[in-house]
Coordinates of C-alpha atoms in Angstrom, one line a residue:
M26 CA -53.7 161.1 -29.7
G27 CA -50.5 162.9 -28.3
K28 CA -47.9 161.8 -26.1
D29 CA -49.3 163.9 -23.1
G30 CA -52.2 162.7 -23.6
K31 CA -54.1 165.9 -25.3
L32 CA -56.7 165.4 -28.4
R33 CA -54.8 166.6 -31.2
L34 CA -57.6 166.5 -34.2
I35 CA -55.2 167.0 -37.2
A36 CA -53.2 163.8 -36.3
C37 CA -56.5 161.9 -35.6
G38 CA -58.0 163.5 -38.8
M39 CA -61.0 164.4 -36.0
V40 CA -62.5 166.9 -38.9
T41 CA -64.4 163.8 -40.1
V42 CA -66.6 163.2 -36.7
M43 CA -69.1 164.8 -37.8
M44 CA -69.8 161.7 -40.7
L45 CA -68.1 159.3 -39.0
G46 CA -69.0 160.0 -35.0
I47 CA -66.1 157.5 -34.0
G48 CA -62.9 160.0 -33.7
S49 CA -61.3 157.9 -36.8
G50 CA -60.0 154.7 -35.2
C51 CA -56.2 156.9 -34.9
G52 CA -56.0 155.7 -31.5
K53 CA -54.9 152.1 -30.4
G54 CA -56.3 150.4 -27.8
E55 CA -54.4 150.1 -24.1
D56 CA -53.2 146.9 -23.1
T57 CA -55.2 145.1 -20.5
N58 CA -54.1 143.3 -17.4
S59 CA -53.9 140.1 -17.8
S60 CA -55.8 138.5 -15.0
V61 CA -59.5 138.5 -14.9
V62 CA -59.7 141.3 -12.1
S63 CA -57.1 142.9 -10.3
G64 CA -57.3 145.1 -7.4
T65 CA -55.9 147.6 -4.8
A66 CA -57.9 149.7 -2.4
A67 CA -58.6 153.0 -3.7
S68 CA -56.6 156.2 -1.5
G69 CA -56.2 159.4 -2.2
E70 CA -57.5 161.4 -5.2
S71 CA -56.3 160.7 -8.9
A72 CA -53.6 161.7 -10.9
T73 CA -56.1 163.7 -13.1
Q74 CA -58.2 165.4 -9.9
A75 CA -54.6 166.1 -8.1
A76 CA -53.4 167.9 -11.3
G77 CA -56.2 170.0 -11.4
S78 CA -58.2 169.1 -14.5
I79 CA -61.1 170.5 -15.1
R80 CA -63.4 167.1 -16.6
G81 CA -66.5 167.5 -18.1
I82 CA -66.2 170.9 -18.9
D83 CA -64.0 170.6 -22.2
A84 CA -63.8 167.2 -24.0
P85 CA -60.7 166.7 -21.5
G86 CA -57.4 167.1 -23.1
F87 CA -59.0 169.1 -26.0
E88 CA -56.9 172.0 -26.6
R89 CA -58.8 174.9 -26.5
T90 CA -58.1 177.8 -29.3
M91 CA -58.4 181.1 -28.6
E92 CA -61.4 181.8 -30.0
Q93 CA -63.1 178.8 -28.0
A94 CA -61.6 181.0 -25.0
R95 CA -62.4 184.3 -25.5
R96 CA -66.5 182.7 -26.1
E97 CA -65.7 180.8 -22.5
A98 CA -64.6 184.5 -21.1
S99 CA -67.3 186.4 -22.5
G100 CA -70.4 183.9 -21.4
E101 CA -70.8 182.8 -25.3
R102 CA -69.7 179.3 -24.8
Y103 CA -71.6 177.1 -22.3
V104 CA -69.8 176.2 -18.6
H105 CA -71.6 174.3 -16.2
G106 CA -71.9 175.2 -13.2
E107 CA -72.0 173.1 -9.6
E108 CA -76.2 172.7 -9.6
G109 CA -77.6 170.0 -12.2
Y110 CA -74.0 168.7 -12.3
Y111 CA -72.1 165.5 -11.1
L112 CA -69.1 163.4 -12.4
L113 CA -68.2 160.1 -10.4
A114 CA -64.8 161.1 -11.5
E115 CA -65.3 164.1 -9.0
H116 CA -66.4 161.9 -6.2
G117 CA -63.8 159.6 -5.8
A118 CA -65.0 157.0 -8.6
D119 CA -62.3 157.8 -11.2
T120 CA -62.3 155.0 -14.4
E121 CA -60.0 154.7 -17.2
L122 CA -61.1 155.2 -20.5
K123 CA -60.2 151.9 -22.4
I124 CA -59.8 152.3 -26.4
Q125 CA -61.6 149.2 -27.8
K126 CA -59.5 146.9 -30.0
E127 CA -62.6 145.2 -31.8
L128 CA -65.6 146.9 -33.7
R129 CA -68.3 145.0 -31.7
S130 CA -66.7 145.2 -28.3
S131 CA -68.0 148.2 -26.9
W132 CA -70.7 146.1 -24.8
V133 CA -67.8 144.7 -22.7
Y134 CA -65.7 147.6 -22.7
A135 CA -68.7 149.5 -21.1
A136 CA -69.5 146.4 -18.6
S137 CA -65.9 146.8 -17.6
T138 CA -66.5 150.7 -16.8
S139 CA -69.2 149.4 -14.7
M140 CA -67.5 147.0 -12.7
E141 CA -64.8 148.8 -12.0
S142 CA -66.7 152.0 -10.9
S143 CA -69.4 150.1 -9.0
S144 CA -66.1 148.6 -6.9
L145 CA -65.4 152.4 -6.1
V146 CA -68.9 153.5 -5.3
T147 CA -69.9 151.0 -3.4
R148 CA -66.7 149.3 -1.5
G149 CA -64.0 152.1 -1.9
E150 CA -61.9 149.2 -3.7
K151 CA -59.9 150.3 -7.2
I152 CA -60.2 146.9 -9.5
S153 CA -59.1 146.3 -12.6
V154 CA -61.6 144.3 -15.3
D155 CA -60.4 143.2 -18.5
P156 CA -63.3 143.3 -21.2
Y157 CA -62.1 140.5 -23.3
E158 CA -61.9 138.1 -20.2
I159 CA -65.7 139.3 -19.5
L160 CA -66.4 138.0 -23.6
D161 CA -64.4 135.0 -23.3
T162 CA -66.5 133.8 -20.1
V163 CA -69.8 134.8 -21.6
Y164 CA -68.6 133.2 -25.2
A165 CA -66.8 130.1 -23.3
G166 CA -66.5 127.3 -26.0
D167 CA -67.1 124.8 -23.7
K168 CA -70.9 125.2 -23.1
K169 CA -73.5 122.9 -23.1
E170 CA -76.3 125.8 -22.5
G171 CA -76.4 129.5 -21.8
I172 CA -75.7 131.5 -24.2
I173 CA -73.5 130.0 -26.9
P174 CA -72.3 132.5 -29.9
D175 CA -72.6 130.8 -33.5
A176 CA -70.0 133.1 -35.0
V177 CA -66.3 131.2 -35.3
N178 CA -64.4 134.6 -33.9
N179 CA -66.3 135.6 -30.9
K180 CA -65.0 138.8 -31.2
E181 CA -67.2 139.8 -33.9
V182 CA -70.9 138.5 -32.7
G183 CA -71.3 141.7 -30.2
G184 CA -73.6 141.4 -27.2
H185 CA -76.3 142.7 -24.6
G186 CA -75.7 143.2 -21.0
R187 CA -78.0 140.2 -19.8
Y188 CA -75.4 137.6 -21.4
I189 CA -73.1 139.6 -19.3
V190 CA -75.8 138.6 -16.1
D191 CA -76.8 135.2 -17.0
T192 CA -73.0 134.3 -17.1
L193 CA -71.1 136.1 -14.6
A194 CA -73.6 135.6 -11.4
N195 CA -72.1 132.2 -11.8
G196 CA -68.6 132.9 -11.6
F197 CA -65.8 135.1 -12.9
G198 CA -62.3 134.0 -12.2
N199 CA -62.0 134.7 -8.3
H200 CA -65.0 136.9 -8.4
M201 CA -68.5 136.9 -8.5
L202 CA -71.4 139.0 -10.0
V203 CA -73.1 139.7 -7.2
S204 CA -75.9 142.6 -8.5
A205 CA -77.1 143.7 -11.7
L206 CA -79.5 146.3 -11.6
N207 CA -81.5 146.8 -14.7
C208 CA -81.9 150.3 -15.4
E209 CA -84.2 150.4 -18.6
G210 CA -87.4 151.9 -17.8
L211 CA -86.4 154.7 -14.8
S212 CA -86.6 158.0 -14.9
I213 CA -83.8 160.4 -15.2
G214 CA -84.3 161.2 -11.7
E215 CA -84.1 157.8 -10.6
I216 CA -80.7 157.1 -13.2
Q217 CA -78.7 159.9 -11.4
E218 CA -80.0 158.3 -8.0
V219 CA -78.8 155.1 -9.1
I220 CA -75.8 156.1 -10.6
R221 CA -74.8 158.1 -7.8
T222 CA -75.2 155.6 -5.1
H223 CA -73.8 152.4 -6.9
G224 CA -71.5 153.6 -10.1
A225 CA -71.3 154.0 -13.7
M226 CA -74.6 152.4 -15.9
T227 CA -73.9 151.0 -19.3
T228 CA -76.6 152.0 -22.2
G229 CA -77.3 150.8 -25.6
M230 CA -77.3 153.4 -28.6
T231 CA -76.8 153.6 -32.1
E232 CA -73.1 153.5 -33.3
A233 CA -73.3 155.5 -36.6
H234 CA -76.0 158.1 -36.1
N235 CA -76.0 161.5 -37.8
G236 CA -77.0 162.7 -34.3
R237 CA -73.6 163.2 -33.7
G238 CA -71.3 166.1 -33.9
F239 CA -68.5 168.3 -32.4
Y240 CA -68.9 171.8 -31.3
D241 CA -66.7 173.7 -28.8
G242 CA -65.2 171.1 -27.2
Y243 CA -68.3 168.9 -26.8
F244 CA -68.4 165.7 -28.6
T245 CA -72.4 165.6 -28.3
Q246 CA -74.8 162.7 -29.4
L247 CA -78.7 162.7 -29.8
D248 CA -79.9 159.1 -30.9
T249 CA -83.3 159.2 -32.4
E250 CA -82.9 155.7 -34.2
N251 CA -82.3 153.3 -30.9
K252 CA -80.5 150.6 -32.6
N253 CA -78.7 149.2 -29.8
D254 CA -75.6 148.5 -31.7
H255 CA -73.0 150.2 -29.6
A256 CA -72.7 150.3 -25.7
V257 CA -71.3 153.9 -23.9
A258 CA -71.1 154.0 -20.4
I259 CA -72.9 156.6 -18.0
V260 CA -70.7 158.5 -15.3
G261 CA -72.4 161.6 -15.1
W262 CA -75.0 164.0 -16.2
D263 CA -75.6 167.8 -16.7
D264 CA -79.1 169.1 -16.2
H265 CA -78.4 172.6 -17.9
F266 CA -76.5 171.2 -21.1
P267 CA -78.2 173.5 -24.0
K268 CA -79.8 171.4 -26.0
E269 CA -78.9 174.0 -28.7
I270 CA -75.4 172.4 -28.7
F271 CA -76.6 169.3 -30.5
T272 CA -78.0 170.7 -33.6
K273 CA -74.6 172.9 -34.2
T274 CA -73.0 170.0 -36.2
S275 CA -75.4 167.3 -36.2
F276 CA -77.9 166.3 -38.5
V277 CA -81.3 166.3 -36.6
D278 CA -84.0 168.5 -34.7
M279 CA -83.3 170.1 -31.7
P280 CA -83.8 168.2 -28.7
T281 CA -87.1 168.9 -26.0
Q282 CA -85.1 169.4 -23.7
D283 CA -81.7 170.4 -22.2
G284 CA -79.6 168.3 -20.0
A285 CA -77.3 165.9 -21.0
W286 CA -76.0 162.4 -19.7
I287 CA -71.8 162.5 -19.5
A288 CA -70.5 159.0 -21.0
Q289 CA -67.0 157.2 -21.7
D290 CA -67.4 155.9 -24.8
S291 CA -64.5 153.1 -26.0
L292 CA -64.8 154.1 -29.6
M293 CA -63.5 158.1 -28.6
N294 CA -60.5 159.1 -28.1
T295 CA -61.3 161.7 -25.3
D296 CA -62.6 161.0 -22.1
Y297 CA -66.2 162.1 -22.1
I298 CA -69.1 162.8 -24.5
Y299 CA -72.5 164.1 -23.9
I300 CA -75.6 161.9 -24.8
S301 CA -79.3 164.2 -24.5
Y302 CA -81.8 163.3 -21.9
D303 CA -83.8 162.9 -25.6
T304 CA -81.9 159.6 -26.2
Q305 CA -83.6 156.3 -25.0
I306 CA -81.8 154.4 -22.3
L307 CA -81.2 150.9 -23.6
D308 CA -80.2 147.8 -21.9
A309 CA -78.8 149.6 -19.4
Y310 CA -77.2 147.6 -16.3
I311 CA -74.8 148.7 -13.3
Y312 CA -72.7 145.5 -12.8
E313 CA -71.2 144.9 -9.2
L314 CA -68.5 142.0 -8.9
S315 CA -67.5 140.9 -5.4
D316 CA -64.6 138.5 -4.6
A317 CA -66.6 137.9 -1.0
Y318 CA -67.8 134.1 -2.3
R319 CA -65.7 131.1 -3.2
D320 CA -68.5 129.1 -4.6
V321 CA -72.1 128.9 -6.2
A322 CA -74.7 126.1 -6.1
T323 CA -76.8 126.6 -9.1
Y324 CA -78.8 125.0 -12.0
D325 CA -80.0 127.9 -13.9
A326 CA -78.0 128.9 -17.5
G327 CA -79.3 132.8 -17.0
C328 CA -82.4 134.2 -16.4
E329 CA -84.5 134.1 -19.8
G330 CA -88.2 133.9 -18.8
K331 CA -90.9 134.9 -16.0
I332 CA -93.8 133.3 -14.1
K333 CA -96.7 133.7 -11.7
T334 CA -99.0 131.8 -10.1
G335 CA -101.0 134.6 -8.3
D336 CA -100.3 137.3 -6.0
E337 CA -97.1 135.4 -4.6
T338 CA -95.0 133.0 -6.6
T339 CA -93.0 130.5 -5.0
L340 CA -89.7 128.7 -6.1
A341 CA -87.4 126.2 -4.6
N342 CA -84.1 124.6 -5.4
I343 CA -83.0 121.5 -3.7
F344 CA -78.9 121.4 -4.0
H345 CA -76.5 118.7 -2.5
K346 CA -73.5 120.4 -2.0
K347 CA -71.5 120.4 1.2
G348 CA -70.2 123.6 2.1
T349 CA -71.0 126.9 4.2
L350 CA -73.7 128.7 2.9
A351 CA -73.7 132.6 3.0
A352 CA -75.8 134.2 1.1
V353 CA -78.9 133.6 -1.9
G354 CA -78.8 134.9 -5.5
T355 CA -81.6 135.4 -7.6
Y356 CA -83.5 137.6 -10.2
T357 CA -86.4 140.0 -9.5
P358 CA -87.9 140.4 -13.0
E359 CA -90.1 143.5 -12.3
D360 CA -89.5 147.0 -10.2
G361 CA -90.3 147.2 -6.5
E362 CA -90.5 143.5 -5.6
N363 CA -90.5 141.6 -2.1
V364 CA -88.7 138.6 -2.0
T365 CA -88.4 136.2 1.4
V366 CA -85.6 133.8 1.4
R367 CA -86.1 130.5 3.4
V368 CA -83.3 127.8 3.4
Y369 CA -84.0 124.5 4.9
E370 CA -82.5 120.9 5.4
E371 CA -83.9 118.5 2.4
K372 CA -83.9 115.7 5.6
G373 CA -86.4 116.5 8.1
G374 CA -87.1 120.1 6.8
K375 CA -85.4 122.2 9.5
L376 CA -85.5 126.1 8.8
L377 CA -81.8 127.3 8.9
A378 CA -82.4 130.5 7.6
E379 CA -84.9 133.1 6.6
K380 CA -84.4 136.7 5.3
K381 CA -86.7 139.2 3.7
E382 CA -85.6 141.9 1.2
Y383 CA -87.0 144.5 -0.9
F384 CA -85.8 145.4 -4.3
P385 CA -86.9 148.6 -6.1
I386 CA -85.1 148.0 -9.3
K387 CA -85.3 144.8 -11.3
G388 CA -82.4 142.8 -12.0
Y389 CA -80.0 140.4 -10.4
H390 CA -79.6 140.4 -6.5
T391 CA -77.6 138.8 -3.8
I392 CA -79.4 138.1 -0.4
P393 CA -76.7 137.4 2.4
L394 CA -78.1 135.5 5.2
D395 CA -77.7 136.9 9.0
E396 CA -75.5 134.8 10.1
P397 CA -74.1 131.5 7.3
V398 CA -74.8 128.1 7.9
A399 CA -73.4 124.7 7.5
V400 CA -75.3 122.5 4.5
K401 CA -74.9 119.6 2.3
D402 CA -78.6 118.6 1.3
Y403 CA -80.6 121.7 1.7
R404 CA -83.8 123.4 -0.2
I405 CA -84.0 127.4 -1.1
E406 CA -87.3 128.6 -0.9
V407 CA -87.7 132.1 -2.4
I408 CA -91.0 133.9 -2.3
Y409 CA -91.6 136.7 -4.7
D410 CA -94.9 139.1 -4.6
G411 CA -94.8 139.4 -8.2
Y412 CA -93.3 137.5 -10.9
A413 CA -90.5 134.8 -10.7
P414 CA -87.5 134.1 -12.6
V415 CA -86.9 131.1 -14.3
E416 CA -84.5 129.7 -17.1
G417 CA -87.3 130.1 -19.9
D418 CA -87.4 128.4 -23.6
A419 CA -84.5 128.0 -25.7
W420 CA -84.2 130.7 -28.6
E421 CA -81.7 131.5 -31.5
D422 CA -80.7 134.5 -33.4
E423 CA -78.7 135.0 -36.2
Y424 CA -75.3 135.8 -33.5
V425 CA -76.1 133.5 -30.7
T426 CA -78.1 130.7 -29.6
F427 CA -79.9 130.2 -26.1
R428 CA -80.1 126.5 -24.6
A429 CA -81.1 125.4 -21.0
N430 CA -81.3 122.0 -19.5
C431 CA -83.9 121.1 -16.3
H432 CA -83.5 117.5 -14.9
K433 CA -86.4 116.0 -12.5
G434 CA -85.6 116.6 -8.5
E435 CA -83.8 120.0 -9.3
S436 CA -86.2 123.3 -9.4
F437 CA -89.8 122.9 -8.3
V438 CA -92.9 125.6 -8.3
K439 CA -95.5 125.9 -5.5
I440 CA -99.1 125.8 -6.9
G441 CA -102.2 125.2 -4.6
G442 CA -99.7 124.4 -1.9
K443 CA -98.3 121.2 -3.9
W444 CA -94.6 121.3 -5.1
I445 CA -94.5 120.8 -9.3
D446 CA -91.2 119.5 -10.5
L447 CA -90.2 122.5 -13.1
A448 CA -88.8 119.5 -14.9
T449 CA -92.4 118.4 -16.1
Y450 CA -94.4 121.9 -15.6
K451 CA -96.5 123.1 -18.5
G452 CA -94.7 125.7 -21.0
A453 CA -91.3 124.3 -20.4
P454 CA -90.0 127.4 -18.0
H455 CA -87.0 125.1 -17.2
N456 CA -85.1 125.9 -14.0
A457 CA -85.4 128.5 -11.4
C458 CA -83.0 131.2 -10.9
I459 CA -81.6 130.7 -7.6
K460 CA -78.2 130.2 -6.2
G461 CA -76.6 129.2 -3.2
L462 CA -73.0 131.5 -2.3
Y463 CA -70.5 129.7 -0.5
I464 CA -67.7 131.2 1.4

């Protein structure tokens, strides 16, 4: 990377990109803010936009050769039009590309981009999220339950999106995760709409793959292996990106359709790569942080399971925490679930608040109450019209272990009109994934 920010193929050794697919690692990682999250209100257009940069047409900063300029002028080189093209950066949500410092840290880099992007899209607020603060929070060494790494060096472990959701929903510095939409399984059109309205989406892919290529200024990816050992952040799309480009300098069959996702890749020294629509969307999340809540009441260490007792499933948590309750956090394990939240005084059973919400996309959600309520000893009941979220059983793989503890008097499920303590419920689902958020 030159001092002027332009990608220089000779200096970076990008002649090997077809074989390695990672830009030769010549760029150094950028310094990150020492705080977990910092931010100011966004205003005006970015310096890149003000300079009139046409991002997404060339690999930004790529110095076009005279031959490429000739091909573009003659119509031989593809240039996107307005129809079917969308880039968050051109709609007030320009996120800075961060180059990762550790090989297995792409998952937290992609997540930090999604968090920064969603803040711009949903609130118009510019924040800065340190990827390694996410990693250190997820793999905190003093945890007795939740996601616990087995490696000495947490940076060598890697991770998945749900680890971030399960951990940051319980707090992240002076912020808290208030939404994590799980977009896996959505159609191309549905993903486009949720990115447009909520911000950049992470997705997993194969890191080293014959489907990587570089042609006419475009870095491309067609992943047919679906190993999910690398993560990028999707920040736009081009419905008309020619499928032929993917076969010019890679070793894959031609995709079945035109079109590409435009993504930021923390391994690449270029602003964007183009990922064929034929590439499977895996481990796909859009994360949203908020500093609106100061504390949380919770028992669960993450949502790793689900239960269903009939057409509706009702769970409850009893909390003993004084304060002002402003919202309830919970998960929907499936797309298209209706949720009803009720807050009661534990002694006497007085109804303090009730709220109904519909969530078209599965994931973690925050349900603000119409009015904050003073609480001390209280019960949150949540009725799900499908599956309900619970911690689930303990599990382990070669990198991490998930542990969950449940004690009597914390979480309950209603069966046949009677409350059953989840600490004694068959199948050991452990705690209900219900949280009380305080202001």
